[in-house]
Amino acid sequence: MSRSRTERLVNLVICLLSTRRFLTAAQIAATVPGYEHDADDPRDHEAFQRKFERDKAELRELGVPLETGTASAFDTEPGYRIAHREYALPDIRLEPDETAAVGIAARLWQHAGLAAAASSGLAKLRAGGIDVDSRATLALEPVVTVDPAFAPLTTAARERREVRFDYRVPAEDVATSRRLQPWGVACWRGRWYVVGHDLDRDATRCFRLSRVTGTVRCVGPAGAYAPPAELDLISHVARWSGEREPAARAVVLAVPGRAAGLRRWALHSEPGRHGDRLVLPYSDAEALAGQLVGYGADVQVLEPPEVRDAVIQRLKEIAVRHDELAATGGRL
């Protein structure tokens, strides 16, 4: 669906929700952007009617309860409205942890370039009496920071369009071109992956978004393919990534009596003058950094440099998000 049609449908829903009476097609055309036409021109008016019929069918397919009727017995032309009682959401009650999860999700969509949708969703929750405090999730933000390829790949998967991109794996110095029919994007252990059908290899493949280089390019028309039925993206990613044995070791300094979570899986712990030295097994430096930043000043990375640098980068991201939040007065 094109962006202009999506906007027109949204405006149509808003228009029909904003009134209790039935609106005729002519009244809707005069109100909703995207329906402008010359009613005295037969061809132009016919084009509007075809567009309006398609949009009504689309809304009904989406489950929008579109009603047809007349405002009075004297009306000869049918009108349209949306039944509030059928369209309204039930009362939503969220626990504190669920509210925090909503805040994190809203921040994710904002960074993915879908700020309008996130703001709209939060507005609806707040209108229902649910307080979503975006500042409460600030420290968790880097965990859901997305890669530049996230937005174009999610859009391509939604529109069922083939994409092309350059992809680099650690074992190779040069990126290679890939052609993919994306089925969807999923997060697995702090990383984002796209799953789809690799056209060059004629097989299902997963690609880590952080290894996509350059621009993701859409190729061909929308609706060019259909994903498998009952698709489970996480299962695909889990099988593809596999379980890796922690082969590396990191040494951190922990404040005595703190960081109990790290102590439970440390290979070795040694008390010292400035804190307890913990030896931690890991296989992914950035994944470990994502865990360590959660302990704040209670933990300091001593070695290796790759883990220390990853933690510093995470903390810089937190500082940037904090400055952005402060500049907007705490608003998303």
CSV table of C-alpha atoms in Angstrom, one decimal:
chain,number,residue,atom,x,y,z
A,1,MET,CA,0.0,0.0,0.0
A,2,SER,CA,1.4,3.4,-1.0
A,3,ARG,CA,2.1,6.0,1.7
A,4,SER,CA,-0.5,8.4,0.2
A,5,ARG,CA,-3.2,5.8,0.3
A,6,THR,CA,-2.3,4.9,3.9
A,7,GLU,CA,-2.6,8.5,4.9
A,8,ARG,CA,-5.9,8.8,3.1
A,9,LEU,CA,-7.3,5.8,4.9
A,10,VAL,CA,-6.1,7.1,8.3
A,11,ASN,CA,-7.8,10.4,7.5
A,12,LEU,CA,-11.0,8.6,6.5
A,13,VAL,CA,-11.1,6.7,9.8
A,14,ILE,CA,-10.5,9.9,11.8
A,15,CYS,CA,-13.3,11.6,9.8
A,16,LEU,CA,-15.8,8.8,10.4
A,17,LEU,CA,-14.9,8.5,14.1
A,18,SER,CA,-15.3,12.2,14.6
A,19,THR,CA,-19.0,12.2,13.9
A,20,ARG,CA,-22.1,10.4,15.2
A,21,ARG,CA,-24.1,10.9,12.1
A,22,PHE,CA,-23.8,9.2,8.7
A,23,LEU,CA,-21.7,11.2,6.2
A,24,THR,CA,-22.4,10.9,2.5
A,25,ALA,CA,-19.7,10.3,-0.1
A,26,ALA,CA,-19.9,13.9,-1.2
A,27,GLN,CA,-19.4,15.1,2.4
A,28,ILE,CA,-16.5,12.8,2.9
A,29,ALA,CA,-14.9,14.0,-0.4
A,30,ALA,CA,-15.2,17.6,0.8
A,31,THR,CA,-13.6,16.7,4.2
A,32,VAL,CA,-10.9,14.0,3.7
A,33,PRO,CA,-7.6,15.0,2.0
A,34,GLY,CA,-6.9,12.8,-1.0
A,35,TYR,CA,-10.5,12.7,-2.3
A,36,GLU,CA,-10.4,16.1,-4.0
A,37,HIS,CA,-12.1,16.0,-7.4
A,38,ASP,CA,-14.4,17.9,-9.7
A,39,ALA,CA,-17.9,16.5,-9.1
A,40,ASP,CA,-19.2,18.1,-12.3
A,41,ASP,CA,-16.6,16.2,-14.4
A,42,PRO,CA,-18.1,12.6,-15.0
A,43,ARG,CA,-14.7,11.0,-15.5
A,44,ASP,CA,-13.2,12.7,-12.4
A,45,HIS,CA,-16.2,11.8,-10.3
A,46,GLU,CA,-16.1,8.2,-11.5
A,47,ALA,CA,-12.4,8.0,-10.5
A,48,PHE,CA,-13.3,9.2,-7.1
A,49,GLN,CA,-16.1,6.7,-6.7
A,50,ARG,CA,-13.7,3.8,-7.6
A,51,LYS,CA,-11.1,5.1,-5.2
A,52,PHE,CA,-13.7,5.4,-2.4
A,53,GLU,CA,-15.1,1.9,-3.0
A,54,ARG,CA,-11.6,0.4,-2.8
A,55,ASP,CA,-10.9,2.3,0.4
A,56,LYS,CA,-14.2,1.1,2.0
A,57,ALA,CA,-13.4,-2.5,1.1
A,58,GLU,CA,-9.9,-2.1,2.5
A,59,LEU,CA,-11.2,-0.8,5.9
A,60,ARG,CA,-13.7,-3.7,6.1
A,61,GLU,CA,-10.9,-6.2,5.4
A,62,LEU,CA,-8.9,-4.6,8.2
A,63,GLY,CA,-11.8,-5.1,10.6
A,64,VAL,CA,-12.9,-1.5,10.8
A,65,PRO,CA,-16.7,-1.6,11.6
A,66,LEU,CA,-17.9,0.6,8.8
A,67,GLU,CA,-21.7,1.2,8.9
A,68,THR,CA,-24.0,2.3,6.1
A,69,GLY,CA,-27.2,4.2,6.7
A,70,THR,CA,-29.0,7.5,6.5
A,71,ALA,CA,-29.3,10.3,9.0
A,72,SER,CA,-33.1,10.6,8.5
A,73,ALA,CA,-36.0,9.1,6.5
A,74,PHE,CA,-35.8,12.0,4.0
A,75,ASP,CA,-32.2,11.2,2.9
A,76,THR,CA,-32.0,9.5,-0.4
A,77,GLU,CA,-28.2,9.0,-0.5
A,78,PRO,CA,-26.6,6.5,1.9
A,79,GLY,CA,-24.0,7.7,4.4
A,80,TYR,CA,-21.2,6.1,6.3
A,81,ARG,CA,-19.8,6.1,9.9
A,82,ILE,CA,-17.7,3.9,12.2
A,83,ALA,CA,-19.5,2.3,15.1
A,84,HIS,CA,-17.7,3.6,18.2
A,85,ARG,CA,-19.0,0.7,20.4
A,86,GLU,CA,-17.4,-1.9,18.1
A,87,TYR,CA,-14.2,0.0,17.3
A,88,ALA,CA,-13.3,1.2,20.8
A,89,LEU,CA,-10.6,-0.8,22.7
A,90,PRO,CA,-11.6,-2.4,26.0
A,91,ASP,CA,-10.2,-1.1,29.2
A,92,ILE,CA,-6.4,-1.6,29.3
A,93,ARG,CA,-4.7,-2.3,32.6
A,94,LEU,CA,-1.0,-2.6,32.7
A,95,GLU,CA,1.3,-3.7,35.5
A,96,PRO,CA,4.4,-1.5,36.2
A,97,ASP,CA,6.7,-3.9,34.3
A,98,GLU,CA,4.3,-4.0,31.4
A,99,THR,CA,4.1,-0.2,31.3
A,100,ALA,CA,7.9,-0.1,31.2
A,101,ALA,CA,7.9,-2.6,28.3
A,102,VAL,CA,5.5,-0.3,26.4
A,103,GLY,CA,7.9,2.6,27.0
A,104,ILE,CA,10.9,0.6,25.6
A,105,ALA,CA,8.9,-0.5,22.6
A,106,ALA,CA,7.9,3.1,21.8
A,107,ARG,CA,11.5,4.2,22.0
A,108,LEU,CA,12.4,1.4,19.6
A,109,TRP,CA,9.9,2.4,17.0
A,110,GLN,CA,10.9,6.0,17.4
A,111,HIS,CA,14.5,5.2,16.5
A,112,ALA,CA,13.3,3.0,13.7
A,113,GLY,CA,11.8,6.0,12.0
A,114,LEU,CA,8.2,5.3,13.1
A,115,ALA,CA,7.9,8.1,15.6
A,116,ALA,CA,4.4,9.1,14.4
A,117,ALA,CA,3.1,5.6,15.1
A,118,ALA,CA,4.8,5.5,18.5
A,119,SER,CA,3.5,8.9,19.5
A,120,SER,CA,0.0,7.9,18.3
A,121,GLY,CA,0.0,4.7,20.3
A,122,LEU,CA,1.3,6.4,23.5
A,123,ALA,CA,-1.4,9.1,23.1
A,124,LYS,CA,-4.1,6.4,23.0
A,125,LEU,CA,-2.7,4.7,26.1
A,126,ARG,CA,-2.5,8.0,28.0
A,127,ALA,CA,-6.0,8.9,26.9
A,128,GLY,CA,-7.1,5.6,28.5
A,129,GLY,CA,-5.5,6.6,31.8
A,130,ILE,CA,-2.3,4.7,31.5
A,131,ASP,CA,0.9,6.7,32.4
A,132,VAL,CA,3.8,5.7,30.2
A,133,ASP,CA,7.0,7.3,31.5
A,134,SER,CA,9.6,7.3,28.8
A,135,ARG,CA,12.3,8.4,31.2
A,136,ALA,CA,11.9,5.3,33.3
A,137,THR,CA,13.3,3.2,30.5
A,138,LEU,CA,16.3,5.4,29.6
A,139,ALA,CA,19.0,3.1,31.0
A,140,LEU,CA,17.6,0.2,29.0
A,141,GLU,CA,17.5,2.1,25.8
A,142,PRO,CA,20.8,0.9,24.2
A,143,VAL,CA,19.5,-2.7,24.3
A,144,VAL,CA,16.8,-1.8,21.8
A,145,THR,CA,18.8,0.6,19.6
A,146,VAL,CA,18.4,-0.6,16.0
A,147,ASP,CA,20.7,-0.7,13.0
A,148,PRO,CA,20.3,1.6,10.0
A,149,ALA,CA,19.1,-1.3,7.9
A,150,PHE,CA,16.1,-1.9,10.3
A,151,ALA,CA,13.7,0.6,8.8
A,152,PRO,CA,14.1,-0.3,5.1
A,153,LEU,CA,14.1,-4.1,5.8
A,154,THR,CA,10.9,-3.9,7.9
A,155,THR,CA,9.2,-1.8,5.3
A,156,ALA,CA,10.3,-4.2,2.5
A,157,ALA,CA,9.1,-7.2,4.5
A,158,ARG,CA,5.7,-5.5,5.1
A,159,GLU,CA,5.3,-4.6,1.4
A,160,ARG,CA,6.7,-8.0,0.2
A,161,ARG,CA,9.4,-6.4,-1.9
A,162,GLU,CA,12.7,-7.9,-2.9
A,163,VAL,CA,15.8,-6.2,-1.6
A,164,ARG,CA,19.5,-6.0,-2.4
A,165,PHE,CA,22.3,-5.1,0.0
A,166,ASP,CA,26.0,-5.6,0.6
A,167,TYR,CA,26.8,-8.0,3.5
A,168,ARG,CA,30.1,-8.6,5.3
A,169,VAL,CA,30.9,-11.6,7.4
A,170,PRO,CA,33.9,-11.6,9.9
A,171,ALA,CA,35.8,-14.3,7.9
A,172,GLU,CA,35.8,-12.1,4.8
A,173,ASP,CA,37.4,-8.7,4.2
A,174,VAL,CA,35.1,-7.7,1.3
A,175,ALA,CA,31.3,-7.4,1.5
A,176,THR,CA,29.3,-9.4,-1.0
A,177,SER,CA,26.0,-8.5,-2.7
A,178,ARG,CA,22.9,-10.3,-1.6
A,179,ARG,CA,19.4,-10.6,-3.1
A,180,LEU,CA,16.7,-11.4,-0.5
A,181,GLN,CA,12.9,-11.7,-0.3
A,182,PRO,CA,12.6,-10.6,3.4
A,183,TRP,CA,9.9,-12.3,5.5
A,184,GLY,CA,10.5,-10.3,8.7
A,185,VAL,CA,12.9,-8.8,11.2
A,186,ALA,CA,13.5,-10.3,14.7
A,187,CYS,CA,15.6,-9.6,17.7
A,188,TRP,CA,17.6,-12.5,19.2
A,189,ARG,CA,19.9,-12.1,22.2
A,190,GLY,CA,20.2,-8.3,21.7
A,191,ARG,CA,20.9,-8.5,17.9
A,192,TRP,CA,18.6,-7.8,15.0
A,193,TYR,CA,18.3,-10.2,12.1
A,194,VAL,CA,16.3,-10.3,8.9
A,195,VAL,CA,15.0,-13.7,7.7
A,196,GLY,CA,14.0,-14.5,4.2
A,197,HIS,CA,14.5,-16.4,1.0
A,198,ASP,CA,18.0,-15.9,-0.5
A,199,LEU,CA,17.5,-15.7,-4.3
A,200,ASP,CA,21.1,-16.5,-5.2
A,201,ARG,CA,21.3,-19.6,-3.0
A,202,ASP,CA,17.6,-20.5,-3.4
A,203,ALA,CA,17.4,-21.2,0.4
A,204,THR,CA,16.2,-19.7,3.7
A,205,ARG,CA,18.9,-17.4,5.1
A,206,CYS,CA,19.3,-15.1,8.2
A,207,PHE,CA,21.4,-11.9,8.1
A,208,ARG,CA,22.5,-9.9,11.0
A,209,LEU,CA,21.6,-6.3,10.4
A,210,SER,CA,24.8,-4.9,12.0
A,211,ARG,CA,26.7,-6.6,9.1
A,212,VAL,CA,24.7,-5.0,6.4
A,213,THR,CA,26.8,-2.3,4.7
A,214,GLY,CA,25.7,0.6,2.6
A,215,THR,CA,22.1,1.1,1.5
A,216,VAL,CA,19.3,-1.4,1.4
A,217,ARG,CA,17.7,-1.1,-2.0
A,218,CYS,CA,14.2,-2.3,-2.8
A,219,VAL,CA,13.7,-4.0,-6.2
A,220,GLY,CA,10.5,-4.7,-8.1
A,221,PRO,CA,6.9,-4.3,-7.2
A,222,ALA,CA,5.1,-4.8,-3.9
A,223,GLY,CA,3.4,-8.1,-3.2
A,224,ALA,CA,6.0,-10.0,-5.3
A,225,TYR,CA,6.1,-13.0,-3.0
A,226,ALA,CA,4.4,-14.6,0.0
A,227,PRO,CA,6.2,-15.8,3.2
A,228,PRO,CA,5.7,-19.4,4.4
A,229,ALA,CA,2.6,-20.1,6.4
A,230,GLU,CA,2.9,-20.1,10.2
A,231,LEU,CA,6.3,-18.4,10.0
A,232,ASP,CA,8.4,-18.4,13.2
A,233,LEU,CA,11.2,-15.9,12.8
A,234,ILE,CA,12.8,-16.5,16.1
A,235,SER,CA,13.2,-20.3,15.5
A,236,HIS,CA,14.9,-19.6,12.2
A,237,VAL,CA,17.3,-17.1,13.8
A,238,ALA,CA,18.0,-19.4,16.8
A,239,ARG,CA,18.9,-22.4,14.5
A,240,TRP,CA,21.0,-20.2,12.2
A,241,SER,CA,23.0,-18.5,15.0
A,242,GLY,CA,23.4,-21.7,17.0
A,243,GLU,CA,24.8,-22.0,20.5
A,244,ARG,CA,28.4,-20.7,20.9
A,245,GLU,CA,30.6,-21.8,23.7
A,246,PRO,CA,32.1,-18.8,25.6
A,247,ALA,CA,35.7,-19.0,24.4
A,248,ALA,CA,36.9,-15.6,25.7
A,249,ARG,CA,37.4,-14.3,29.3
A,250,ALA,CA,36.8,-10.8,30.6
A,251,VAL,CA,38.0,-9.4,33.9
A,252,VAL,CA,35.9,-6.8,35.8
A,253,LEU,CA,36.2,-5.1,39.1
A,254,ALA,CA,33.0,-5.2,41.2
A,255,VAL,CA,32.1,-3.2,44.3
A,256,PRO,CA,32.0,-5.6,47.3
A,257,GLY,CA,28.5,-6.8,48.0
A,258,ARG,CA,27.2,-5.6,44.6
A,259,ALA,CA,26.6,-7.2,41.1
A,260,ALA,CA,25.3,-10.4,42.5
A,261,GLY,CA,24.1,-11.4,39.0
A,262,LEU,CA,27.6,-11.4,37.6
A,263,ARG,CA,29.0,-13.2,40.6
A,264,ARG,CA,26.7,-16.2,40.0
A,265,TRP,CA,28.2,-17.0,36.7
A,266,ALA,CA,31.8,-15.8,37.2
A,267,LEU,CA,34.5,-18.4,36.7
A,268,HIS,CA,36.6,-16.9,39.5
A,269,SER,CA,36.3,-14.2,42.1
A,270,GLU,CA,39.2,-12.7,44.0
A,271,PRO,CA,38.8,-9.9,46.6
A,272,GLY,CA,41.1,-6.9,46.5
A,273,ARG,CA,41.7,-3.4,47.9
A,274,HIS,CA,39.6,-1.6,45.3
A,275,GLY,CA,37.0,-4.3,44.7
A,276,ASP,CA,36.5,-7.9,43.7
A,277,ARG,CA,38.0,-9.2,40.5
A,278,LEU,CA,35.6,-11.3,38.6
A,279,VAL,CA,36.5,-13.5,35.6
A,280,LEU,CA,33.6,-13.8,33.2
A,281,PRO,CA,33.3,-16.1,30.2
A,282,TYR,CA,31.8,-14.6,27.0
A,283,SER,CA,31.5,-15.2,23.3
A,284,ASP,CA,30.3,-11.7,22.1
A,285,ALA,CA,31.9,-8.6,23.4
A,286,GLU,CA,28.9,-6.3,22.6
A,287,ALA,CA,26.4,-8.7,24.2
A,288,LEU,CA,28.5,-8.8,27.4
A,289,ALA,CA,28.7,-5.0,27.3
A,290,GLY,CA,24.9,-4.8,27.2
A,291,GLN,CA,24.8,-6.8,30.4
A,292,LEU,CA,27.6,-4.9,32.2
A,293,VAL,CA,26.1,-1.4,31.6
A,294,GLY,CA,23.1,-2.4,33.6
A,295,TYR,CA,25.2,-2.5,36.7
A,296,GLY,CA,26.3,1.1,36.3
A,297,ALA,CA,29.2,2.3,38.6
A,298,ASP,CA,29.2,-1.0,40.5
A,299,VAL,CA,31.3,-2.7,37.8
A,300,GLN,CA,34.4,-1.6,36.0
A,301,VAL,CA,35.9,-3.5,33.0
A,302,LEU,CA,39.6,-4.2,33.3
A,303,GLU,CA,40.2,-6.3,30.3
A,304,PRO,CA,40.1,-7.1,27.4
A,305,PRO,CA,40.0,-3.8,25.4
A,306,GLU,CA,37.2,-5.0,23.1
A,307,VAL,CA,34.8,-5.4,26.0
A,308,ARG,CA,35.9,-2.1,27.7
A,309,ASP,CA,35.4,-0.2,24.4
A,310,ALA,CA,32.0,-1.8,23.9
A,311,VAL,CA,30.9,-0.7,27.3
A,312,ILE,CA,32.2,2.9,26.7
A,313,GLN,CA,30.2,3.0,23.5
A,314,ARG,CA,27.0,1.9,25.3
A,315,LEU,CA,27.5,4.5,27.9
A,316,LYS,CA,28.0,7.2,25.2
A,317,GLU,CA,24.7,6.1,23.7
A,318,ILE,CA,23.0,6.5,27.1
A,319,ALA,CA,24.5,10.0,27.4
A,320,VAL,CA,23.2,11.0,23.9
A,321,ARG,CA,19.7,9.7,24.7
A,322,HIS,CA,19.7,11.5,28.0
A,323,ASP,CA,20.6,14.8,26.3
A,324,GLU,CA,17.9,14.3,23.6
A,325,LEU,CA,15.3,13.5,26.3
A,326,ALA,CA,16.3,16.6,28.3
A,327,ALA,CA,16.1,18.8,25.2
A,328,THR,CA,12.5,17.7,24.6
A,329,GLY,CA,11.4,18.0,28.2
A,330,GLY,CA,11.0,14.2,28.6
A,331,ARG,CA,8.7,13.8,25.5
A,332,LEU,CA,9.3,11.1,22.9
